GROMACS .gro file of N, CA and C in nm:
model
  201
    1UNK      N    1  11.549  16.183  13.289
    1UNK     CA    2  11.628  16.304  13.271
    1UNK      C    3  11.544  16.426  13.307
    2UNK      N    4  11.614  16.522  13.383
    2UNK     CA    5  11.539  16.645  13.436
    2UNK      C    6  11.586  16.757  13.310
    3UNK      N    7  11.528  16.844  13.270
    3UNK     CA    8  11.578  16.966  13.197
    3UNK      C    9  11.557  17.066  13.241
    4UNK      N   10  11.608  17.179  13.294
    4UNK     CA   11  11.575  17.353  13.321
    4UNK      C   12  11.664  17.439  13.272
    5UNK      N   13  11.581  17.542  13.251
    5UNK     CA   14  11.628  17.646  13.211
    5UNK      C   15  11.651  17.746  13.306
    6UNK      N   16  11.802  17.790  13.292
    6UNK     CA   17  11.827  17.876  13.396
    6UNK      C   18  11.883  18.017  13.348
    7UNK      N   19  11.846  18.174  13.437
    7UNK     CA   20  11.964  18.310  13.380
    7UNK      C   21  12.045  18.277  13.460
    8UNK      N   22  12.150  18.295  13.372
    8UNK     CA   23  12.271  18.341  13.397
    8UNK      C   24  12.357  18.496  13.434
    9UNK      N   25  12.364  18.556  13.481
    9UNK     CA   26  12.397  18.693  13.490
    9UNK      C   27  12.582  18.669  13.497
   10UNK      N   28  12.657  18.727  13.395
   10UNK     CA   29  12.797  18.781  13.440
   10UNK      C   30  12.861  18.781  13.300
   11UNK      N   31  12.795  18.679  13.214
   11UNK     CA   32  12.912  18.625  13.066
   11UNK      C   33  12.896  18.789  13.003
   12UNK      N   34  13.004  18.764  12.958
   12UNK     CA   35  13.024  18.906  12.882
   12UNK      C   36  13.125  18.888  12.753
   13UNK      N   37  13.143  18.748  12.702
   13UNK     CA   38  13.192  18.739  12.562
   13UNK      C   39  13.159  18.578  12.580
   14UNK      N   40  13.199  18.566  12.451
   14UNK     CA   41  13.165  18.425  12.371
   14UNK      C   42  13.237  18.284  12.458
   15UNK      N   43  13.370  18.323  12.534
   15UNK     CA   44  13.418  18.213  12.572
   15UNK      C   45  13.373  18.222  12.720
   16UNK      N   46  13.298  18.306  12.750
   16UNK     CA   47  13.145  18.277  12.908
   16UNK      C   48  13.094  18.134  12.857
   17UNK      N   49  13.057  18.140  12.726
   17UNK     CA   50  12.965  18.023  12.696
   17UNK      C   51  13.085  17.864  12.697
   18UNK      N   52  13.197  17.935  12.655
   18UNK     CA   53  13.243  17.772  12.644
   18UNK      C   54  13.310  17.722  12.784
   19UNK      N   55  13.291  17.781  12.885
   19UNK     CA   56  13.356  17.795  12.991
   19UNK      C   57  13.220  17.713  13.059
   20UNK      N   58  13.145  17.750  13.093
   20UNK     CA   59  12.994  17.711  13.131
   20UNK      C   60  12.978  17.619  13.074
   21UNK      N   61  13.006  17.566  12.953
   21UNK     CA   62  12.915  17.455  12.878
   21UNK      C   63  13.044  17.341  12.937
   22UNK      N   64  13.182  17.348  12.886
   22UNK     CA   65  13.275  17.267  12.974
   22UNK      C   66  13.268  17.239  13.107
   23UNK      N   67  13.238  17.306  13.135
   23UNK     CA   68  13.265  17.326  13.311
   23UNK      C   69  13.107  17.200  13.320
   24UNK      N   70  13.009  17.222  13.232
   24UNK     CA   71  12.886  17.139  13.316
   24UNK      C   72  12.932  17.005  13.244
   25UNK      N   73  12.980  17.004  13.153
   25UNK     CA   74  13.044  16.847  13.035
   25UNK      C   75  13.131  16.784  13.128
   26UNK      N   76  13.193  16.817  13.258
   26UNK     CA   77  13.290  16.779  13.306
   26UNK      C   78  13.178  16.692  13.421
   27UNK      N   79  13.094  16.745  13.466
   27UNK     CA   80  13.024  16.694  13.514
   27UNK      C   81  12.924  16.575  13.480
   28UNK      N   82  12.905  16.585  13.347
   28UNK     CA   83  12.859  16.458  13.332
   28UNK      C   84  12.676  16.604  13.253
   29UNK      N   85  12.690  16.664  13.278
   29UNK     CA   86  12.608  16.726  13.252
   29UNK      C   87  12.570  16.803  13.124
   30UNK      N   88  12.451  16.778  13.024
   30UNK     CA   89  12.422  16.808  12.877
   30UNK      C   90  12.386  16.970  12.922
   31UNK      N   91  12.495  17.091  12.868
   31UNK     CA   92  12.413  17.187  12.904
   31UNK      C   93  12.478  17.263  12.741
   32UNK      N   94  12.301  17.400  12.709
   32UNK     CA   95  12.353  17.468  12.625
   32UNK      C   96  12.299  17.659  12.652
   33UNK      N   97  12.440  17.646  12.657
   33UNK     CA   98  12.413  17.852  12.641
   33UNK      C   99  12.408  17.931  12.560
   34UNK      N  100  12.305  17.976  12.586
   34UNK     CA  101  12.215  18.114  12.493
   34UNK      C  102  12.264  18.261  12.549
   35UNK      N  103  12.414  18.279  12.450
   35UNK     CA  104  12.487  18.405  12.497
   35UNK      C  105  12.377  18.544  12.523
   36UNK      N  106  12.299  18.556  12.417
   36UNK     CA  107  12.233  18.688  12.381
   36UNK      C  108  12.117  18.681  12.492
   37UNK      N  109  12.086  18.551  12.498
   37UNK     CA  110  11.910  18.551  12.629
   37UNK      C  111  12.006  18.531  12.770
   38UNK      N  112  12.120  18.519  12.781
   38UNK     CA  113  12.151  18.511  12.906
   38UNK      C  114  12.138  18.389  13.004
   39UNK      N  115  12.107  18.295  12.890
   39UNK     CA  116  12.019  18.169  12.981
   39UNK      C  117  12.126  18.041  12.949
   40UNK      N  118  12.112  17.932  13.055
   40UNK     CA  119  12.176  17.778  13.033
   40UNK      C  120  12.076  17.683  13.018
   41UNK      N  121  12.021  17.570  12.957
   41UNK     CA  122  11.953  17.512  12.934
   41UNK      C  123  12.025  17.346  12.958
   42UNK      N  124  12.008  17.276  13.096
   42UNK     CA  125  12.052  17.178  13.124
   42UNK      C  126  11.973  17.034  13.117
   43UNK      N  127  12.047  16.921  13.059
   43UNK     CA  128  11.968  16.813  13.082
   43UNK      C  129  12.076  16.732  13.187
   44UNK      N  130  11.975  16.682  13.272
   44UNK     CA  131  12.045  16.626  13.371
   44UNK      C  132  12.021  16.505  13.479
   45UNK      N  133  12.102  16.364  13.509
   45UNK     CA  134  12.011  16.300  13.560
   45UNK      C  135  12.013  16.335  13.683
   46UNK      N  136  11.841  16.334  13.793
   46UNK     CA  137  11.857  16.376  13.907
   46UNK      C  138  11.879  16.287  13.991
   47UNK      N  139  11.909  16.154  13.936
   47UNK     CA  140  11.947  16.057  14.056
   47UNK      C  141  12.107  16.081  14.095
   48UNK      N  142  12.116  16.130  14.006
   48UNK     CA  143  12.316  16.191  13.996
   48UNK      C  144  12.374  16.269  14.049
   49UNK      N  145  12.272  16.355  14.028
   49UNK     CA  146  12.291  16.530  14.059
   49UNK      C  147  12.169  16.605  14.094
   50UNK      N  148  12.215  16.704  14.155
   50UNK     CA  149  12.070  16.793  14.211
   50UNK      C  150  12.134  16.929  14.190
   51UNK      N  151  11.968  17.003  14.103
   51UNK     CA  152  11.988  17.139  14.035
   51UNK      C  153  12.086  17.230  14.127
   52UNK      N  154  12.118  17.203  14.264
   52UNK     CA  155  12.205  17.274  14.332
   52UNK      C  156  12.368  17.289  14.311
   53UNK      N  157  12.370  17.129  14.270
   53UNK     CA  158  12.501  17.083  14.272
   53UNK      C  159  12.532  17.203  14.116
   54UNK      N  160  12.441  17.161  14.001
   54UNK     CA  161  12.479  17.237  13.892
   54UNK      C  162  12.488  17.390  13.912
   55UNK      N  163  12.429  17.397  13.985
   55UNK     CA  164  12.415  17.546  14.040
   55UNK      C  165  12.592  17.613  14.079
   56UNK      N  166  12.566  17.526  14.146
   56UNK     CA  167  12.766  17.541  14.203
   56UNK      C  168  12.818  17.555  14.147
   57UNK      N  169  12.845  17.434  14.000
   57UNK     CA  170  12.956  17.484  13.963
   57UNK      C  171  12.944  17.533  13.861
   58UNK      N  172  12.863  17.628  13.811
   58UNK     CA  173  12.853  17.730  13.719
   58UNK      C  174  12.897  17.879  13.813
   59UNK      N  175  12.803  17.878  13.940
   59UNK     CA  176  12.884  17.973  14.038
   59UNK      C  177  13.067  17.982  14.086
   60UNK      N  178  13.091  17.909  14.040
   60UNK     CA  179  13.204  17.863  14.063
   60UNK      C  180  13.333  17.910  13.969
   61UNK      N  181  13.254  17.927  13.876
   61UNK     CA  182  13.327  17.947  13.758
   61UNK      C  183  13.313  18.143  13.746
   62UNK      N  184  13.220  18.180  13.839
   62UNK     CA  185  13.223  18.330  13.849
   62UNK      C  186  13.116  18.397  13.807
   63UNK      N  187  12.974  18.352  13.766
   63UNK     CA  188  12.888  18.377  13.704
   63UNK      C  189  12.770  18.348  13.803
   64UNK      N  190  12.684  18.404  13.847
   64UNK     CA  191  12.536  18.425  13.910
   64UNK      C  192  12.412  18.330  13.821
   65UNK      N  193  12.343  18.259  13.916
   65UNK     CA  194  12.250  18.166  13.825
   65UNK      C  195  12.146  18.141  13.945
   66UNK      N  196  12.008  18.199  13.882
   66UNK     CA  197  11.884  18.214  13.929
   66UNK      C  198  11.804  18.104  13.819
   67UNK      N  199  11.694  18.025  13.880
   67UNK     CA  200  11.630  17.963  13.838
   67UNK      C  201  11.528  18.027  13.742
   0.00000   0.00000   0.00000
């Protein structure tokens, strides 16, 4: 299992976080957001997925994500 921590730039209320955390659960992906630090904290397998792919679809959902 890979883990990183990533900012997030865009959430601007509480359901940013449940939107992000679903959106990566759908994927198969353990993630948790830290509304106030701005950050996602993912566990993830990389034979599965690659930090890009997660990358996407958090971008996807409307929100900016820098490593």
């Amino acid at each position: 299992m890979q883990e990183v921590k990533m900012k997030v730039d865009g959430m601007t209320c509480r359901s940013c976080v449940k939107s992000i955390e679903g959106s990566l659960e759908q994927i198969g992906v353990e993630g948790k957001v830290d509304f106030d630090e701005g950050t996602v904290h993912v566990q993830y397998d990389e034979s599965k997925l690659q930090l890009n792919d997660i990358q996407e679809v958090i971008r996807s959902r409307g929100y900016e994500v820098t490593n």
